[in-house]
PDB file of C-alpha atoms in Angstrom:
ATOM      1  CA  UNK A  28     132.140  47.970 126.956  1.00 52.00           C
ATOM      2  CA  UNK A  29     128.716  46.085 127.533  1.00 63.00           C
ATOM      3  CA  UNK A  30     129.047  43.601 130.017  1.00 69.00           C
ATOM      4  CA  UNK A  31     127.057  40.496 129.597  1.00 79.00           C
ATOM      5  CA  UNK A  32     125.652  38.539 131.810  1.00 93.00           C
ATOM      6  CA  UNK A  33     127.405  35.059 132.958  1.00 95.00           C
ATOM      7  CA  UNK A  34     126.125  31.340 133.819  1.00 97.00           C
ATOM      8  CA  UNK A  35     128.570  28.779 135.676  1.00 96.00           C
ATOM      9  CA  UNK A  36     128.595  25.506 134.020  1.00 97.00           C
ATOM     10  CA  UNK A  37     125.697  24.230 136.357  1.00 97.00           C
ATOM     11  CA  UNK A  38     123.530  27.029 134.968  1.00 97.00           C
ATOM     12  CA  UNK A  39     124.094  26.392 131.472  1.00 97.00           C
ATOM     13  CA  UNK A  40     123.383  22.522 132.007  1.00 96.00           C
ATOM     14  CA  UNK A  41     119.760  23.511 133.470  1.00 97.00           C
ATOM     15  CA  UNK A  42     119.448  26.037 130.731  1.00 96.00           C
ATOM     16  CA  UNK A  43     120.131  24.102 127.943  1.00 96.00           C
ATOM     17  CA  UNK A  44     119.895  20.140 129.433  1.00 96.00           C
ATOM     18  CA  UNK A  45     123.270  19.784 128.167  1.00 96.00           C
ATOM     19  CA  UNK A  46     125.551  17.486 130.528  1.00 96.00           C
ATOM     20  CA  UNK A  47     128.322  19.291 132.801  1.00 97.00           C
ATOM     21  CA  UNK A  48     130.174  16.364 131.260  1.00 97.00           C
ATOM     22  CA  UNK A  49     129.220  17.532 127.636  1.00 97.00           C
ATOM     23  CA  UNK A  50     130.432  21.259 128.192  1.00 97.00           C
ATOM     24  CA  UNK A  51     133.983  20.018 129.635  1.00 97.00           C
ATOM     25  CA  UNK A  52     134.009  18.165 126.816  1.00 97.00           C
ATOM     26  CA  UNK A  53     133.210  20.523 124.556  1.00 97.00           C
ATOM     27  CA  UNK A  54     135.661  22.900 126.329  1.00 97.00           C
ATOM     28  CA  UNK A  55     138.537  20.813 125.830  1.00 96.00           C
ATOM     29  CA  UNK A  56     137.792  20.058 122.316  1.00 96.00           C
ATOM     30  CA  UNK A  57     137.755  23.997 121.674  1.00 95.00           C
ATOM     31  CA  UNK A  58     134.113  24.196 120.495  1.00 96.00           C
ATOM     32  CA  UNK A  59     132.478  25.901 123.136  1.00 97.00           C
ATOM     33  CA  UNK A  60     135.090  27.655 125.499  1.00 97.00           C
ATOM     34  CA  UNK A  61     133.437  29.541 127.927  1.00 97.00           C
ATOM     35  CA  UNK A  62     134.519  32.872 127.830  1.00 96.00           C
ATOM     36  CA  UNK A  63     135.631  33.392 131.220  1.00 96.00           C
ATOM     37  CA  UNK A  64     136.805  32.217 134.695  1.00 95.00           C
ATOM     38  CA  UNK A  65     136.306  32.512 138.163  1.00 94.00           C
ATOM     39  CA  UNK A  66     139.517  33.342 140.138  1.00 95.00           C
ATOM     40  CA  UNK A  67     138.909  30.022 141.454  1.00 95.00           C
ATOM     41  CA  UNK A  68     138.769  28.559 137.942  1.00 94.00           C
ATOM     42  CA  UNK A  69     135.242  27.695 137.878  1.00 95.00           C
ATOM     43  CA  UNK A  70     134.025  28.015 133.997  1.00 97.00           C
ATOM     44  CA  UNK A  71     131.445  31.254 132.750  1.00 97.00           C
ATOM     45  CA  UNK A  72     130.011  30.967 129.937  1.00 97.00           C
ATOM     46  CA  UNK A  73     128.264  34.879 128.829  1.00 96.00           C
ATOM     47  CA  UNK A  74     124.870  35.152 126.454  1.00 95.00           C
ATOM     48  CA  UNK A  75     127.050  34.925 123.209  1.00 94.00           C
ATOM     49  CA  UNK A  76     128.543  31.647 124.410  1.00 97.00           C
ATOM     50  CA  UNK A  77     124.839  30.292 124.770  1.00 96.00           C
ATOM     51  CA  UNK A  78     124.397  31.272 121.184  1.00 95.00           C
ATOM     52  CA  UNK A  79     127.235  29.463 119.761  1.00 96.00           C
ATOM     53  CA  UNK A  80     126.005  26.249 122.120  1.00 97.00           C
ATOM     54  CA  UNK A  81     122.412  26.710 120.523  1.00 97.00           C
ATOM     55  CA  UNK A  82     124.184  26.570 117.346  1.00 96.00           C
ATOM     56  CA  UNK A  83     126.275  23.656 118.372  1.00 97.00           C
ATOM     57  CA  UNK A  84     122.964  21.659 118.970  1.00 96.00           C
ATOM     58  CA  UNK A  85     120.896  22.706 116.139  1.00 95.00           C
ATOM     59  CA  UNK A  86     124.431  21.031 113.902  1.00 94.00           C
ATOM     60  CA  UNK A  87     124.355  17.934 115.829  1.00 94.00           C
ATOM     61  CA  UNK A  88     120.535  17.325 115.678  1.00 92.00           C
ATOM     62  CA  UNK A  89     121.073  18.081 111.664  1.00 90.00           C
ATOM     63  CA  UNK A  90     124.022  15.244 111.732  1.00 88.00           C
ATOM     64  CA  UNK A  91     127.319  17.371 111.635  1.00 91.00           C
ATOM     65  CA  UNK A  92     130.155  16.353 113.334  1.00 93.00           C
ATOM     66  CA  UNK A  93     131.388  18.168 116.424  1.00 95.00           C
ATOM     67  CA  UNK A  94     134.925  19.193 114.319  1.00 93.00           C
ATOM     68  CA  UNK A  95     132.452  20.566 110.915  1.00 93.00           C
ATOM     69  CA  UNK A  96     130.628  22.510 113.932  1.00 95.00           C
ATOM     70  CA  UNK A  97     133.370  24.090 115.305  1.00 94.00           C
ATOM     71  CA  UNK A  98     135.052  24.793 111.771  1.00 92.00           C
ATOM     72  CA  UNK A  99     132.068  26.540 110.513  1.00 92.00           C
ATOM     73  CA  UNK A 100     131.388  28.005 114.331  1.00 94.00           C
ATOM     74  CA  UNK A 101     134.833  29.781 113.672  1.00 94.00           C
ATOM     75  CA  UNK A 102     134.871  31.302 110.147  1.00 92.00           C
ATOM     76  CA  UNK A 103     135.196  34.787 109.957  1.00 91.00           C
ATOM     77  CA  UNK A 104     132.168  34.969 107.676  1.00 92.00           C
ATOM     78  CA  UNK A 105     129.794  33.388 109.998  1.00 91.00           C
ATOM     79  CA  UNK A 106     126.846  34.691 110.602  1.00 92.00           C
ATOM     80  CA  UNK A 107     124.307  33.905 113.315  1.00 87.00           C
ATOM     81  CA  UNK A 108     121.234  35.052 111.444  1.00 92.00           C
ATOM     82  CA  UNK A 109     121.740  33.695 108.157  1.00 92.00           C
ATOM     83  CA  UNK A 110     122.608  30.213 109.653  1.00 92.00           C
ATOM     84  CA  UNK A 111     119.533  30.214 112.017  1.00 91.00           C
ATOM     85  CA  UNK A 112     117.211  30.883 108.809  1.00 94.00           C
ATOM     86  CA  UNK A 113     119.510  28.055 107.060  1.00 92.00           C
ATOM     87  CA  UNK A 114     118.852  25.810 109.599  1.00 93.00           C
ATOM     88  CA  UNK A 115     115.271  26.292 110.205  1.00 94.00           C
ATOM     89  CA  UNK A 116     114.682  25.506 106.952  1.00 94.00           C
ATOM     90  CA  UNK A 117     116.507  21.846 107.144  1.00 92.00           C
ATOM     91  CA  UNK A 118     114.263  21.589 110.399  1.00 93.00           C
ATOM     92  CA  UNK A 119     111.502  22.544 108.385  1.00 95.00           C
ATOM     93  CA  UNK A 120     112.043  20.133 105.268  1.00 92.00           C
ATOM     94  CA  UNK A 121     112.842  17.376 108.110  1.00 91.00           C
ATOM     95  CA  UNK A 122     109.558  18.293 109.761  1.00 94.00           C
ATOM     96  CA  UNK A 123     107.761  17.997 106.238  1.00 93.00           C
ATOM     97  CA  UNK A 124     109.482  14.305 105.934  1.00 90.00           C
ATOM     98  CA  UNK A 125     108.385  12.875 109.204  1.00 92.00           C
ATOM     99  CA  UNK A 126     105.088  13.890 108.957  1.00 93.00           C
ATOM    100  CA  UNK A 127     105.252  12.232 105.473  1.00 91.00           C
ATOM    101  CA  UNK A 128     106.565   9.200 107.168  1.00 90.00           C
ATOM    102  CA  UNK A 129     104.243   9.384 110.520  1.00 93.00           C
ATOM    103  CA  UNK A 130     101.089   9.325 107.346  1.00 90.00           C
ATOM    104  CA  UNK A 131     102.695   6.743 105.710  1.00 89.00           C
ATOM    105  CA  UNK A 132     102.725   4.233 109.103  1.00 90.00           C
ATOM    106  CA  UNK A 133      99.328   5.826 109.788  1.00 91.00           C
ATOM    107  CA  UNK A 134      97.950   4.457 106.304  1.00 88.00           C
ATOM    108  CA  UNK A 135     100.132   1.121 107.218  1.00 89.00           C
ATOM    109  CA  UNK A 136      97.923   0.432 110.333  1.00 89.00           C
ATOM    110  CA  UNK A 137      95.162   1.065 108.977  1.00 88.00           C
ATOM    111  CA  UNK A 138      95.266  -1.037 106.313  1.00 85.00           C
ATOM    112  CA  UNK A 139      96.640  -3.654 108.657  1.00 86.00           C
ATOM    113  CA  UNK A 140      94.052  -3.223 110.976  1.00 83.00           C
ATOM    114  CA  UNK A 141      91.131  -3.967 108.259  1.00 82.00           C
ATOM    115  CA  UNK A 142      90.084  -7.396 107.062  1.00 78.00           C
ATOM    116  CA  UNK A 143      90.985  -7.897 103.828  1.00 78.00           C
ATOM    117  CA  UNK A 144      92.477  -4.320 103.096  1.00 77.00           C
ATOM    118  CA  UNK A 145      94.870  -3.886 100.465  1.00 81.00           C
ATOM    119  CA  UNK A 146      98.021  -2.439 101.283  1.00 80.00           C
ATOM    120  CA  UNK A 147      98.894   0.667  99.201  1.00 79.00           C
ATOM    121  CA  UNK A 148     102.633   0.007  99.066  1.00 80.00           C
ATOM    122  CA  UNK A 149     103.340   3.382  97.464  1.00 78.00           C
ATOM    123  CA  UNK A 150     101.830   5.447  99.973  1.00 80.00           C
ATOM    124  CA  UNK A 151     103.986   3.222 102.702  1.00 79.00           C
ATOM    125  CA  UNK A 152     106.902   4.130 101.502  1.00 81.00           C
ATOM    126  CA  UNK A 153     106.273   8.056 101.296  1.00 80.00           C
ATOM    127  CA  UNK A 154     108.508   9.984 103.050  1.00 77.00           C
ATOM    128  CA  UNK A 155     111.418   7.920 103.434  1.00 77.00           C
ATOM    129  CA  UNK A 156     114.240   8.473 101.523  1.00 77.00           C
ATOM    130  CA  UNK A 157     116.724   5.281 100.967  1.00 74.00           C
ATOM    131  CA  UNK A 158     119.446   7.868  99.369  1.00 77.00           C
ATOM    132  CA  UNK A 159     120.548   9.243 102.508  1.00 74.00           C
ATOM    133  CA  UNK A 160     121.557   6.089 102.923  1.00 75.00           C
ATOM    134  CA  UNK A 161     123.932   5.445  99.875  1.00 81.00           C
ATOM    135  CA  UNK A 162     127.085   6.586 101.216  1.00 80.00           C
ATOM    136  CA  UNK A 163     126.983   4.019 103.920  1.00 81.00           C
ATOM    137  CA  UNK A 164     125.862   1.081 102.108  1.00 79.00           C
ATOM    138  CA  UNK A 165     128.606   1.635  99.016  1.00 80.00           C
ATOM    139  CA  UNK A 166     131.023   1.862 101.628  1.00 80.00           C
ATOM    140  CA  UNK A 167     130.353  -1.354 103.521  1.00 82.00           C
ATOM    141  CA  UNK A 168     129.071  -3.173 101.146  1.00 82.00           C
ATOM    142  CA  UNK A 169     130.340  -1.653  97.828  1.00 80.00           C
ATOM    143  CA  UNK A 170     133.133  -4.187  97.108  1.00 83.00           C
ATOM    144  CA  UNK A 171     130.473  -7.057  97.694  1.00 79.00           C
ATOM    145  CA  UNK A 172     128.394  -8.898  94.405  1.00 73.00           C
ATOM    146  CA  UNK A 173     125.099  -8.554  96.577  1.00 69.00           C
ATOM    147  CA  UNK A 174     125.843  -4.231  96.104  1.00 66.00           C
TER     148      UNK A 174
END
C-alpha cells in the first residue's frame, strides 16, 4: 500500500488559497472529504484529495454548481486526465474570448480618445456573446411584452 503524503486543513488553505471556512464547508456538503483524521479529529486531506479540490475549482471558475461538481467528481467513469484536457480547452476558448473582448475595449478607447474618430461598432462588440445570457433573461423577463 503506497502511503501518501497528508496536509491539515491549514496546509491545504496556504496551498491552494482556499478558506478553512470553504473546506469545512465543502466537507460537510460531501464534495471534498478529506480522507483522513487525526486521533484528535483534526481533518487530512492526502495528494489525491488535492486533485479532486483542483478539480473542484477549475468547475466553479467554469460556472458549475458545487452539487454538478460533486456529481460528476463521483461517477465511476471519471477520469482525471480526460477532464483536465476538457477543461483546458473551455479555459482556452474563454482565454480566446477575453482577449477578443480586452481588443474590442482597446479599439473602444482609442477611438474615444481621437477627435472626431468614428466608432467601429462591430469591432466593439467582438467577443462578447449576449447568448450566454438567454436563459436568464427568458426567465425573468420571458412572460413580459418588452421580451
Amino acid at each position: 500500500m503506497t502511503h501518501l503524503k497528508t496536509y491539515k486543513i491549514k496546509q491545504v488553505a496556504q496551498i491552494s488559497g482556499v478558506s478553512v471556512r470553504t473546506l469545512h464547508y465543502y466537507d460537510e456538503i460531501g464534495l471534498l472529504v478529506p480522507s483522513d483524521r487525526t486521533k484528535a479529529g483534526y481533518r487530512l486531506y492526502d495528494e489525491n484529495d488535492l486533485l479532486r479540490l483542483q478539480q473542484v475549482l477549475i468547475g466553479r471558475s467554469l460556472g458549475l454548481a458545487l452539487e454538478e461538481i460533486r456529481l460528476s467528481l463521483d461517477e465511476e467513469s471519471f477520469d482525471y486526465a480526460n477532464t483536465l484536457k476538457k477543461q483546458r480547452a473551455l479555459l482556452v476558448a474563454r482565454l480566446c474570448q477575453t482577449h477578443k473582448m480586452i481588443a474590442a475595449v482597446d479599439s473602444t478607447l482609442t477611438s474615444l480618445g481621437e477627435a472626431n474618430a468614428e466608432i467601429d461598432f462591430k469591432i466593439i462588440f467582438d467577443g462578447f456573446d449576449p447568448a450566454e445570457f438567454e436563459d436568464e433573461a427568458s426567465h425573468r423577463w420571458g412572460n413580459t411584452d418588452e421580451y
